[in-house]
Coordinates of C-alpha atoms in Angstrom, one line a residue:
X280 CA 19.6 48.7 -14.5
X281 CA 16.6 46.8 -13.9
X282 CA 15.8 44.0 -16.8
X283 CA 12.1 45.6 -16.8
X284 CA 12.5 49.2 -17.3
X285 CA 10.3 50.7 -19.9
X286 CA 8.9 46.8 -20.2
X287 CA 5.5 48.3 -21.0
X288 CA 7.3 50.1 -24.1
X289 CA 8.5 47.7 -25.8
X290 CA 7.5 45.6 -28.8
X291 CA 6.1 42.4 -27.9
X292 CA 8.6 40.1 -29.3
X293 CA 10.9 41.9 -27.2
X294 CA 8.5 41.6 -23.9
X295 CA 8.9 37.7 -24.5
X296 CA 12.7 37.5 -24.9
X297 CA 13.6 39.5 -21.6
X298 CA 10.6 37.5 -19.9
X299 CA 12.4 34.2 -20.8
X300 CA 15.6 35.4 -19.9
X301 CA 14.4 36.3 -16.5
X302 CA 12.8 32.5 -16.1
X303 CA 16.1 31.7 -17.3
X304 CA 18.3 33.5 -15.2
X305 CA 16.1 33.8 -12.0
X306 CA 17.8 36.9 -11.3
X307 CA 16.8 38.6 -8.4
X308 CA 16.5 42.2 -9.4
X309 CA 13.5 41.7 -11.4
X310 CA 11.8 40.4 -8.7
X311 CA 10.4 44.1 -7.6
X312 CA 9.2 44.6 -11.5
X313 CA 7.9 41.5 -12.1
X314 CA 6.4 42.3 -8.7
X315 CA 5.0 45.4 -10.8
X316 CA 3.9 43.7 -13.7
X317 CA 1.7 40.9 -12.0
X318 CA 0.2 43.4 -9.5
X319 CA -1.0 46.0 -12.8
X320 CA -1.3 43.6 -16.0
X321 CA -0.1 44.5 -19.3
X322 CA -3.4 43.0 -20.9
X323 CA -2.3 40.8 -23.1
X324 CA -3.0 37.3 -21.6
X325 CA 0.2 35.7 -23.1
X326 CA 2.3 38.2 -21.4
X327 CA 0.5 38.4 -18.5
X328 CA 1.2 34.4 -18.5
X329 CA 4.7 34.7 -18.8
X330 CA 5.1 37.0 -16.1
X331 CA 3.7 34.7 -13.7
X332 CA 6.1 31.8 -14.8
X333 CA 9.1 34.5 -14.7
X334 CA 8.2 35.4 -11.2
X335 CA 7.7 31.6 -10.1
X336 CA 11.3 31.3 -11.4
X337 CA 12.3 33.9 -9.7
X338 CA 10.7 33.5 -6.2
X339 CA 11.8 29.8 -6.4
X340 CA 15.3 30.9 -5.5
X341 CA 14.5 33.2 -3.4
X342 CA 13.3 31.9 0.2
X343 CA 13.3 34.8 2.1
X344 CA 11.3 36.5 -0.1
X345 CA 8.9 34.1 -0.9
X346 CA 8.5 34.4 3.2
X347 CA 7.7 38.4 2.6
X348 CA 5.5 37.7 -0.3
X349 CA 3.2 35.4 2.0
X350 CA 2.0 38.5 3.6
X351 CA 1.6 40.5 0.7
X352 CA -1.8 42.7 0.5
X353 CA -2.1 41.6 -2.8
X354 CA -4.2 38.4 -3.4
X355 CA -2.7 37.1 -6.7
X356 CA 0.6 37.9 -5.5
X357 CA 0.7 36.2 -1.5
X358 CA -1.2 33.0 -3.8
X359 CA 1.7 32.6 -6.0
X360 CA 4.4 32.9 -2.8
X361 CA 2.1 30.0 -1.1
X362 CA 2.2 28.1 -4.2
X363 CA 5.9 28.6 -4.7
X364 CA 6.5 27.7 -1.4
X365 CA 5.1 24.0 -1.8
X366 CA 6.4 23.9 -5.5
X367 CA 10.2 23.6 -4.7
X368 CA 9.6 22.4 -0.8
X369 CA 10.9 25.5 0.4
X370 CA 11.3 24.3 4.7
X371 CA 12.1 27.5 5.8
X372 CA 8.3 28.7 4.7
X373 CA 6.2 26.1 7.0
X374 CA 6.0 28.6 9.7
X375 CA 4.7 31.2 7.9
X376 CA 2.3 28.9 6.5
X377 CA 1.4 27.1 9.8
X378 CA 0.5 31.3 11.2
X379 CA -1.5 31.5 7.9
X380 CA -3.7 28.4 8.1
X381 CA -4.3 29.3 11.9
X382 CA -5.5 32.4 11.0
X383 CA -7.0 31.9 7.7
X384 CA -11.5 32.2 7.1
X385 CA -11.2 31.7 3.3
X386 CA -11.2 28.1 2.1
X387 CA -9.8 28.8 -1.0
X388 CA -6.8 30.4 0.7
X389 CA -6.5 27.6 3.6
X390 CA -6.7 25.0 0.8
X391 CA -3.6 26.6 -0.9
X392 CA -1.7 26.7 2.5
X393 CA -2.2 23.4 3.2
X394 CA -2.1 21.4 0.4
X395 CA 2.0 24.0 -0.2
X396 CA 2.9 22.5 3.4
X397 CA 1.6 19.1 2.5
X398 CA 4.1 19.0 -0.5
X399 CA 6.8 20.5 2.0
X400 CA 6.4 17.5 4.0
X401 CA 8.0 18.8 7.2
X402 CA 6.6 17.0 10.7
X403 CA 6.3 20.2 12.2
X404 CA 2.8 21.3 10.4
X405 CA 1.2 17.6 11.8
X406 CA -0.6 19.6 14.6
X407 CA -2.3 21.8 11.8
X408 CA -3.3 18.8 9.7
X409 CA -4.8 17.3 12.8
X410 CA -6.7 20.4 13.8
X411 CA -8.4 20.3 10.1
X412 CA -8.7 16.5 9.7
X413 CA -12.2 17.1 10.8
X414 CA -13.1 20.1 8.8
X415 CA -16.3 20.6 7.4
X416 CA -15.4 20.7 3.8
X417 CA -14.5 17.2 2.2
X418 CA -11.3 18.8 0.1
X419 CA -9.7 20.8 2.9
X420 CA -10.3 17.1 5.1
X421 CA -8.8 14.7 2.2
X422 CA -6.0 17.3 2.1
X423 CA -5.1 16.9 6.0
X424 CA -6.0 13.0 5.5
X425 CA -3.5 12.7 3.1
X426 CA -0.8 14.9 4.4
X427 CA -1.4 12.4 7.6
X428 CA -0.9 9.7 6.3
X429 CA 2.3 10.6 4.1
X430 CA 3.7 11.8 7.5
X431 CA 2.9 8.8 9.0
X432 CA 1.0 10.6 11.8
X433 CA 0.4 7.6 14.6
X434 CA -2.4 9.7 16.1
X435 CA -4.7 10.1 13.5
X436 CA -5.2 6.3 12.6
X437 CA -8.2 5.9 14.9
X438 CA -9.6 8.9 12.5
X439 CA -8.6 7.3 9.6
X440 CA -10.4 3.8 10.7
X441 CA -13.6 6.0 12.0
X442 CA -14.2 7.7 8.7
X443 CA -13.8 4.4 6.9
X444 CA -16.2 2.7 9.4
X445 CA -18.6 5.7 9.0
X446 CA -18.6 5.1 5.1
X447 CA -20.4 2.4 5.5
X448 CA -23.4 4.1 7.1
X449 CA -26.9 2.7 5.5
X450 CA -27.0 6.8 4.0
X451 CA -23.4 7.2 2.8
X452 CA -22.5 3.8 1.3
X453 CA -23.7 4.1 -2.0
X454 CA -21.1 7.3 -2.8
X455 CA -17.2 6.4 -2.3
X456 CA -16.0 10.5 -1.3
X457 CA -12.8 11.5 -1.3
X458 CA -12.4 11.2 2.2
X459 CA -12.9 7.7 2.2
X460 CA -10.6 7.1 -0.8
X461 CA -7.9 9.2 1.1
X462 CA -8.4 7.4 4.8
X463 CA -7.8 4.2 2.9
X464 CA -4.2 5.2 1.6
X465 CA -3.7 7.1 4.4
X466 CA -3.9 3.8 6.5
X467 CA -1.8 1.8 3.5
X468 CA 1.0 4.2 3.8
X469 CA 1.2 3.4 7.7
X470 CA 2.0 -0.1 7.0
X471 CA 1.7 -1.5 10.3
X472 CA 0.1 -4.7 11.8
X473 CA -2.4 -2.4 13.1
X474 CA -3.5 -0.6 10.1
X475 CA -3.3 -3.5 7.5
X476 CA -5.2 -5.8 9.4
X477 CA -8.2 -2.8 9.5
X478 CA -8.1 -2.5 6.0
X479 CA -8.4 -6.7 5.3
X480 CA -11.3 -6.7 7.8
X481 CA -12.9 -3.9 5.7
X482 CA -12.4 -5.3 2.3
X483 CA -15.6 -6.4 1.6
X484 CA -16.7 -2.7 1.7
X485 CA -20.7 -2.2 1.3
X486 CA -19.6 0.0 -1.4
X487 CA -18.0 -1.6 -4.8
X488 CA -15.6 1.5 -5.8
X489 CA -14.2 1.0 -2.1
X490 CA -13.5 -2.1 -2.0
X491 CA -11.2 -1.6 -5.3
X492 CA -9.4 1.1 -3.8
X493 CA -9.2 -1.2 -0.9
X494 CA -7.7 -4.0 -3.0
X495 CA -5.5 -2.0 -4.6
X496 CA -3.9 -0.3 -1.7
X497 CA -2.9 -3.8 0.1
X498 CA -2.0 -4.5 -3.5
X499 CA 0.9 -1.8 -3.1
X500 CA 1.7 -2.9 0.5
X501 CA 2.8 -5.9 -0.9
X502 CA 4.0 -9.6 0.9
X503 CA 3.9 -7.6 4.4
X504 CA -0.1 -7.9 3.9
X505 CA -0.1 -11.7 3.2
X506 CA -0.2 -13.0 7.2
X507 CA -3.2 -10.7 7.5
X508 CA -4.4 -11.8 4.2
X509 CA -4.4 -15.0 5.6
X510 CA -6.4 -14.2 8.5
X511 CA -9.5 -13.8 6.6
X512 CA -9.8 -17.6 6.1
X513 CA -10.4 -17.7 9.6
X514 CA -13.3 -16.1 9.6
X515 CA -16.8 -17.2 8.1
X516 CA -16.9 -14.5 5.7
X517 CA -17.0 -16.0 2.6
X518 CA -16.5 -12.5 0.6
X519 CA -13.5 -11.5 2.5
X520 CA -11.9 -15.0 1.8
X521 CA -12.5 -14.4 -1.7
X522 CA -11.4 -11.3 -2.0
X523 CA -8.3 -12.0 0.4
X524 CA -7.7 -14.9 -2.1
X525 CA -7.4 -12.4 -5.5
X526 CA -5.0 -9.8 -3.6
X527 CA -2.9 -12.7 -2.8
X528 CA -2.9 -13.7 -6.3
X529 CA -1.6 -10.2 -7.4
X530 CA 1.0 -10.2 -5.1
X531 CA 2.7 -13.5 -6.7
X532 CA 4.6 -14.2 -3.4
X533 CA 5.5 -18.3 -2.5
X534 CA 4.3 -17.3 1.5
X535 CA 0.9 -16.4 0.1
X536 CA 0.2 -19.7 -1.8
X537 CA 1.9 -21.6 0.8
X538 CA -0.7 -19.6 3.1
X539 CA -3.5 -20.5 0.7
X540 CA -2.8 -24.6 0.4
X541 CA -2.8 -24.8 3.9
X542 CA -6.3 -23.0 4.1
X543 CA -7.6 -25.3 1.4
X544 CA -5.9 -28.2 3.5
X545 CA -7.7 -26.6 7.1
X546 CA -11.5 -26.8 4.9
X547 CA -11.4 -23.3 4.9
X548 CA -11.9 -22.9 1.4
X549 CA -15.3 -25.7 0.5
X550 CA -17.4 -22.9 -0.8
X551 CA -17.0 -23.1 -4.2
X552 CA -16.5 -19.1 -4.9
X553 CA -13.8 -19.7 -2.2
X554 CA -12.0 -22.5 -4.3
X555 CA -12.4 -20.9 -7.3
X556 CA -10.2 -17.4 -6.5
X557 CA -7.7 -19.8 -4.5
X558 CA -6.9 -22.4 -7.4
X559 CA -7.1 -18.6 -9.6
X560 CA -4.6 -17.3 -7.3
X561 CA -2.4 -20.3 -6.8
X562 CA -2.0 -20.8 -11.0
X563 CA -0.8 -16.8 -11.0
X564 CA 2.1 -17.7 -8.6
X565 CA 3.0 -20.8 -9.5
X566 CA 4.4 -22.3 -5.9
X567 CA 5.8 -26.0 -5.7
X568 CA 2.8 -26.7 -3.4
X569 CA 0.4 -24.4 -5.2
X570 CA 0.8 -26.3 -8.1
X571 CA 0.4 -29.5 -6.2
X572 CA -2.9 -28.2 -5.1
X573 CA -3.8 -27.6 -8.5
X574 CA -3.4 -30.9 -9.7
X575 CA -5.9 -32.0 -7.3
X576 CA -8.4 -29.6 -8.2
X577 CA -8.0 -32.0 -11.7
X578 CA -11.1 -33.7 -9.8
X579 CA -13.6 -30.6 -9.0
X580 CA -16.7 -31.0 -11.6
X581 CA -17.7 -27.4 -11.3
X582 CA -16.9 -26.3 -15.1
X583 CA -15.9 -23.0 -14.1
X584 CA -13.6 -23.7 -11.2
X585 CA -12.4 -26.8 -13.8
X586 CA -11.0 -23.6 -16.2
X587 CA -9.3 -22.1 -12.9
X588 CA -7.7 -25.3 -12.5
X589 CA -6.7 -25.6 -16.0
X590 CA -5.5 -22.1 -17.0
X591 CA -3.2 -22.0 -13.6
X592 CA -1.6 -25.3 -14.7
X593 CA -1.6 -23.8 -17.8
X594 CA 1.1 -21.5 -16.9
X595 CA 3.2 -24.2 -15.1
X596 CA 3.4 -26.9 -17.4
X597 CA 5.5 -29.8 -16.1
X598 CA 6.2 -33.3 -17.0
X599 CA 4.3 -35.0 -13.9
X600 CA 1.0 -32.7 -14.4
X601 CA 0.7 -33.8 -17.7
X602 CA 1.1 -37.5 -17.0
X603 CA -1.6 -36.4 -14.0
X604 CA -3.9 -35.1 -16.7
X605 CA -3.1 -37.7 -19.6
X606 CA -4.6 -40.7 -17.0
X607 CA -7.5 -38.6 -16.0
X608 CA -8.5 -38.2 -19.2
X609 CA -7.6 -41.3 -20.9
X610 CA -10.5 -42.9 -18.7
X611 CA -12.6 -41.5 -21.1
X612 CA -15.2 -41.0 -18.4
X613 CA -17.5 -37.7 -17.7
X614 CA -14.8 -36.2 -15.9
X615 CA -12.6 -37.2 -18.7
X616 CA -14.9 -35.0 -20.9
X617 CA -15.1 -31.9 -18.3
X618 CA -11.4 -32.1 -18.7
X619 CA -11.4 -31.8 -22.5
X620 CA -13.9 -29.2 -22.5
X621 CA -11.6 -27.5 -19.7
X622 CA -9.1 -27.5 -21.6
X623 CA -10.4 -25.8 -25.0
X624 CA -12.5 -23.4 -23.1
X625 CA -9.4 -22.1 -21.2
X626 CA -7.8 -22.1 -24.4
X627 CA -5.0 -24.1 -22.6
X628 CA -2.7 -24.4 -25.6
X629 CA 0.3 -25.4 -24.6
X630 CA -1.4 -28.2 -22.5
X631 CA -2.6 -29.1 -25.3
X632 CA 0.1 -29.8 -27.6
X633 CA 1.5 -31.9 -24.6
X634 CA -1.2 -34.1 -24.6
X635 CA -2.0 -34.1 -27.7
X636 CA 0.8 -36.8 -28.6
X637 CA -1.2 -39.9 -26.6
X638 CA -3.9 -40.5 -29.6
X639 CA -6.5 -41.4 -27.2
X640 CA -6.0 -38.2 -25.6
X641 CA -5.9 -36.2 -28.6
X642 CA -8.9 -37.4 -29.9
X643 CA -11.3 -36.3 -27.2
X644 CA -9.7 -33.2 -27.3
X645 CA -10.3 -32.5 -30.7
X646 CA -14.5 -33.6 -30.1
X647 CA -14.5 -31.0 -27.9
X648 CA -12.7 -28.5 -30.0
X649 CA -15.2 -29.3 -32.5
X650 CA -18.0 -28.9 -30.3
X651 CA -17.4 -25.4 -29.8
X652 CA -18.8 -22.5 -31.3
X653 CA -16.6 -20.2 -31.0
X654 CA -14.4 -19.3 -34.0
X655 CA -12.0 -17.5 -32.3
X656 CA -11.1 -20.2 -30.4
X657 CA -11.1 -22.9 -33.2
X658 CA -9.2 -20.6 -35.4
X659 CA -6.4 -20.4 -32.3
X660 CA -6.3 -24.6 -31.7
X661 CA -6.2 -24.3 -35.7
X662 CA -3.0 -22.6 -35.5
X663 CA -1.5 -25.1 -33.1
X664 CA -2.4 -28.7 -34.6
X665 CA -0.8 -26.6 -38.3
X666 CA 2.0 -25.9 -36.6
X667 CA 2.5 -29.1 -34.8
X668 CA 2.2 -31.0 -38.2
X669 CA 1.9 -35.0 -38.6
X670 CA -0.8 -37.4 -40.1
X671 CA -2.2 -37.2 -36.7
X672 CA -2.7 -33.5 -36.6
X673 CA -3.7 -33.5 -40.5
X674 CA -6.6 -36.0 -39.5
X675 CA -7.9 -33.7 -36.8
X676 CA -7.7 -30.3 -38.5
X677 CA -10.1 -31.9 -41.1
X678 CA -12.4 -32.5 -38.5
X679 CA -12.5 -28.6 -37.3
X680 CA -15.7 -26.9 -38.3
X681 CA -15.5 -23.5 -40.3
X682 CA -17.6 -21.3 -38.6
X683 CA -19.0 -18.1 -38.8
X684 CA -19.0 -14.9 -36.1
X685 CA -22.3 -14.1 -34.6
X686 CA -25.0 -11.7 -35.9
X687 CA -25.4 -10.1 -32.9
X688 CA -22.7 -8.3 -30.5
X689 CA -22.1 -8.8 -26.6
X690 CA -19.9 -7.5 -23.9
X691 CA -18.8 -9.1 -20.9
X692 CA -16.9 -7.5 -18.4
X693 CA -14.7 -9.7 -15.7
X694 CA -11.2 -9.7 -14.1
X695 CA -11.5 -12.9 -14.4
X696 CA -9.9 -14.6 -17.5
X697 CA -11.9 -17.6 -17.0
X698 CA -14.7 -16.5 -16.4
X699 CA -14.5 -14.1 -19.6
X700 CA -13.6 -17.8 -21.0
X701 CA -17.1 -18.8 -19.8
X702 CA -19.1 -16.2 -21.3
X703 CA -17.4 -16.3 -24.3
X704 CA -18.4 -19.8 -24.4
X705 CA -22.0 -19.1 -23.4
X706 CA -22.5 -16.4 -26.1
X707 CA -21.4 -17.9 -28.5
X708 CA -23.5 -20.8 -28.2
X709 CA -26.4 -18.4 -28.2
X710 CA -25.1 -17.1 -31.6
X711 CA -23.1 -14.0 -30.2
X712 CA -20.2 -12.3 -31.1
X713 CA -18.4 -11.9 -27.9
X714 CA -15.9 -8.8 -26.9
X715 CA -14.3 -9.2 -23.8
X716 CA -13.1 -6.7 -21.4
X717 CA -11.1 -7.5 -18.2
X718 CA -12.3 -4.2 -16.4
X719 CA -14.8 -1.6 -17.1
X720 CA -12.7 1.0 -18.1
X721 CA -11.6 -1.3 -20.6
X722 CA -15.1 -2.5 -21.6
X723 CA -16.7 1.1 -21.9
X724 CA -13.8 1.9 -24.7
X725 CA -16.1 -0.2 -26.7
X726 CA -18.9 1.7 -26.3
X727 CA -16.6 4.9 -26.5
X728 CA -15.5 3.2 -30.3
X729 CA -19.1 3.4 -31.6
X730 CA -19.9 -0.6 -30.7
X731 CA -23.3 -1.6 -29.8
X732 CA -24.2 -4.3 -28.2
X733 CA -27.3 -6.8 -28.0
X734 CA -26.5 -7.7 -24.3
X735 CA -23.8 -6.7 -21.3
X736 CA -22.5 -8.7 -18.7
X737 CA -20.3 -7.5 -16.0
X738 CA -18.8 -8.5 -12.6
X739 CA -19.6 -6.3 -9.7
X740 CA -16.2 -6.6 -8.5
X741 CA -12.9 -5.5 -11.0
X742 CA -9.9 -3.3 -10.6
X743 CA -9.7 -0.1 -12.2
X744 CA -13.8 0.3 -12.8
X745 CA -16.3 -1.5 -11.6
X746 CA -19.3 -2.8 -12.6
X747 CA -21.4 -0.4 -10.6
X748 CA -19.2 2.5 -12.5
X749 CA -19.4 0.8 -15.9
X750 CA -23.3 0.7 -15.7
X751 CA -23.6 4.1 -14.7
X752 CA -21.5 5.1 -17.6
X753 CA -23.4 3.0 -20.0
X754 CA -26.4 4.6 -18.9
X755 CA -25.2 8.2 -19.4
X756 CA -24.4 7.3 -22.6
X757 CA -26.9 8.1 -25.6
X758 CA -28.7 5.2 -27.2
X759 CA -27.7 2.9 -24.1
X760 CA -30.1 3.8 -21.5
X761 CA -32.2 0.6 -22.6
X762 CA -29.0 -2.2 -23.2
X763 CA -29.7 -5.5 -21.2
X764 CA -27.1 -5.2 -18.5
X765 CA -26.8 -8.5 -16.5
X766 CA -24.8 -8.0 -13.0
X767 CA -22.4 -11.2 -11.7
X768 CA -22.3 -11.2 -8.5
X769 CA -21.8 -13.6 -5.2
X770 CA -24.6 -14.5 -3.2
X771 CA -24.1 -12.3 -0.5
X772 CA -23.8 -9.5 -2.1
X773 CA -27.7 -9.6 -3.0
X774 CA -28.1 -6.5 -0.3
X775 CA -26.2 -4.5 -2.9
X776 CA -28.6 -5.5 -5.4
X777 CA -30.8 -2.1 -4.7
X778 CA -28.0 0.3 -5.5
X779 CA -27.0 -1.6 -8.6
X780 CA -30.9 -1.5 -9.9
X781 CA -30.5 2.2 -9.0
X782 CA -27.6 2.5 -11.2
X783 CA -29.4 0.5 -14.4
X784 CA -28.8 -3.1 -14.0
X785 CA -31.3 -5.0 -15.5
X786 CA -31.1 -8.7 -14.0
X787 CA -28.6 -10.5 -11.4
X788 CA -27.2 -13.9 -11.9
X789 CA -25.0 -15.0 -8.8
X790 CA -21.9 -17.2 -8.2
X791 CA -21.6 -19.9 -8.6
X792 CA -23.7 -20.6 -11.5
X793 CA -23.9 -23.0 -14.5
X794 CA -23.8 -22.4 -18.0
X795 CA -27.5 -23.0 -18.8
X796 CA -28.8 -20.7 -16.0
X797 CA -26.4 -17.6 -17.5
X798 CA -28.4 -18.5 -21.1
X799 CA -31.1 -18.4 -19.6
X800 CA -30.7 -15.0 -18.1
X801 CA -29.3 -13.8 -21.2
X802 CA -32.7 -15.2 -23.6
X803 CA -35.1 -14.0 -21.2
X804 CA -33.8 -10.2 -20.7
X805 CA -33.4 -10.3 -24.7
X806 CA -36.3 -11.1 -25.9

């Protein structure tokens, strides 16, 4: 006797017990009744819910007749079987389905059949993906992209290159679609010489949100990208070195910073954007010879690409950079000071207890601790010279100032944390109270909390959400549509400057700069 006779009969707490013992039991003869049931509803929508999960249950055991029920007259019914069908991976459906999408008009329905024999996975339906890979509707396209590219279909990577070339188009580059975000994994997941290379030579994208999806795909290729990485120093392109540079960073691999010293060594890397994201790169892996290279930079009198230098040795401390860094600045010359200031801005603490010990040292370190503004920072070298202790440490934690956070708020956004080091610094000498955000996801949960803020400054470039998504956001948001929103960018990147006034930005300061021209930018669009 059939589990579901006189179902429509019975009490409802009854209706729910034999309807979870069916999902439990997946037994096969209340497949025609559940048939029954979803075909003529009972009416009541919890029911009617848990008759679809019972028959999923069911069905999902059941090959062959999840292969009958794909021809089933009845819509909701043959859309469940297609569904089941990808759901548990069932191979023996990706026939049927491949007759189905042939024949199918309605997207809807060719949308289900696809994306069920994407999750199948079986090689056999590549000639179907290919035949849609051009289709005219951007979900049923992404779908085939991305079914491509899982398979690791060799023929469609000319497609996947042309759609990523064609997103670049003077009237497509200011939208990243899906297709373009799916050609871009699609051409990751290849991994080959061939495809990676593509993708390095496209990383400085026209369009911001790109070239983060771009980033973070060679991100998760991993040290097989690093020789192509590499390649971009070769080139004139000062963005793609940059760029090149930070994914080599993330991947922490010896090859890439070996890779990176000997561009540095070759010239390739005298712009000063350029040295900055190398010497950024080289202090997150932390190679013999990266660290080498580091040292060196102890001369660069940029302030910003000083912090770079400082915060990668930072993480590296060893006995022979700190003698390095203890002559330099025991010369008590104006790179001696740069050095000191380097040092606090980066909040390089454990540098700083190292050199604390040579008195001459320590002293010029504590001027320009007690030059800063910032009591965030003060409070944190505060913490180090109390727990350090001595009558030398005593004498200098007098001479801390006790300061005061700013009357006003500001945001800066930057995946940089030297740079956020540097607007910190900035702002607070103008008499801000800094938050910091390393992405703009990150930063907009600020303005998600309730904060408001006098000013916003944001890189174009970060991980996650960019600054061309962050201001957009900002804008949509009520009592923002009028925030100062300063935009970081690099000089070449001053094409993009029109889609980033479109979005809201207010004012463009460009890499490199120094710390008086950002206050500058900051006092005029406040006032």
């Amino acid at each position: 006797m059939s589990p579901l006779e006189n179902f429509r009969e019975k009490e409802f707490l009854d209706q729910i017990t034999i309807l979870n013992e069916i999902s439990g039991s997946k037994d096969p003869e209340a497949l025609p009744g559940l048939a029954a049931l979803l075909k003529e509803p009972v009416g009541d929508t919890s029911i009617d819910y848990m008759v679809v999960n019972a028959l999923n249950a069911v069905l999902s055991g059941n090959e062959a007749k999840v292969v009958e029920g794909l021809g089933d007259p009845h819509e909701g019914y043959s859309i469940l079987c297609i569904r089941v069908a990808g759901e548990y991976c069932l191979k023996g459906t990706t026939g049927p389905l491949i007759n189905l999408a042939l024949a199918e008009e309605d997207l809807d329905r060719l949308m289900e059949i696809l994306t069920s024999l994407a999750r199948i996975g079986d090689k056999s339906a590549i000639p179907v993906f290919r035949r849609f890979l051009t289709h005219e509707d951007p979900f049923i396209q992404s779908s085939c992209i991305e079914a491509l590219g899982k398979l690791g279909d060799p023929e469609s990577i000319e497609e996947f290159k042309r759609l990523l070339t064609e997103s670049e188009a003077d009237d497509r580059f200011e939208v990243c679609d899906i297709t373009t975000w799916k050609a871009v994994d699609a051409l990751a997941r290849n991994e080959s010489e061939n495809t990676i290379s593509f993708l390095v030579r496209t990383l400085h994208h026209k369009n911001p949100t790109v070239r983060r999806i771009i980033t973070d795909a060679l991100i998760n290729v991993g040290p097989f990208a690093i020789p192509m990485l590499l390649d971009a120093f070769e080139t004139e392109n000062t963005d793609s070195k940059i760029l090149a540079a930070n994914v080599i960073g993330f991947l922490r691999d010896r090859a890439g910073a070996d890779g990176l010293v000997a561009a540095f060594d070759k010239g390739q890397a005298d712009d000063p954007n350029v040295r900055y994201a190398v010497y950024e790169a080289l202090g997150r892996i932390g190679s013999m010879k990266g660290i080498i290279c580091l040292v060196d930079g102890l001369s660069e009198t940029d302030e910003l690409i000083l912090m770079a230098v400082i915060g990668g040795l930072e993480k590296h401390v060893n006995p022979g950079m700190i003698a390095a860094l203890t002559e330099r600045i025991a010369k008590r010359d104006d790179q001696a000071s740069r050095l000191a200031k380097a040092v606090i801005a980066s909040r390089a603490t454990t540098i700083f207890e190292h050199l604390h010990g040579n008195r001459e040292v320590g002293v010029l370190l504590v001027d320009a601790l007690a030059e800063s503004r910032d009591p965030e920072i003060v409070e944190e070298f505060r913490k180090v010279l109390t727990g350090m202790g001595g009558p030398h440490a005593e004498q200098d934690l007098n001479r801390l100032p006790v300061l005061d956070k700013g009357t006003s708020k500001a945001l800066a956004a930057d995946d940089s944390r030297f740079m956020c080091a540097m607007h910190r610094a900035i702002l607070t000498d103008l008499g801000f109270e800094p938050s910091l955000a390393v992405n703009g996801e990150e930063a907009y949960e600020y303005i998600e909390q309730g904060e408001r803020f006098e000013v916003i400054i944001t890189d174009m470039n970060m991980p996650v959400m960019d600054g061309m998504e962050l201001v957009g956001k900002i804008r949509s948001t009520p009592g923002m549509e009028n925030v100062p929103i300063i935009m970081v960018t690099t000089e070449s990147e001053a094409s993009q400057q029109g889609l980033a006034s479109k979005t809201g930005v207010t004012a463009f300061i460009s890499k490199p700069f120094k710390a008086e021209e950002l206050k500058a930018k900051i006092l005029e669009v406040t006032r």
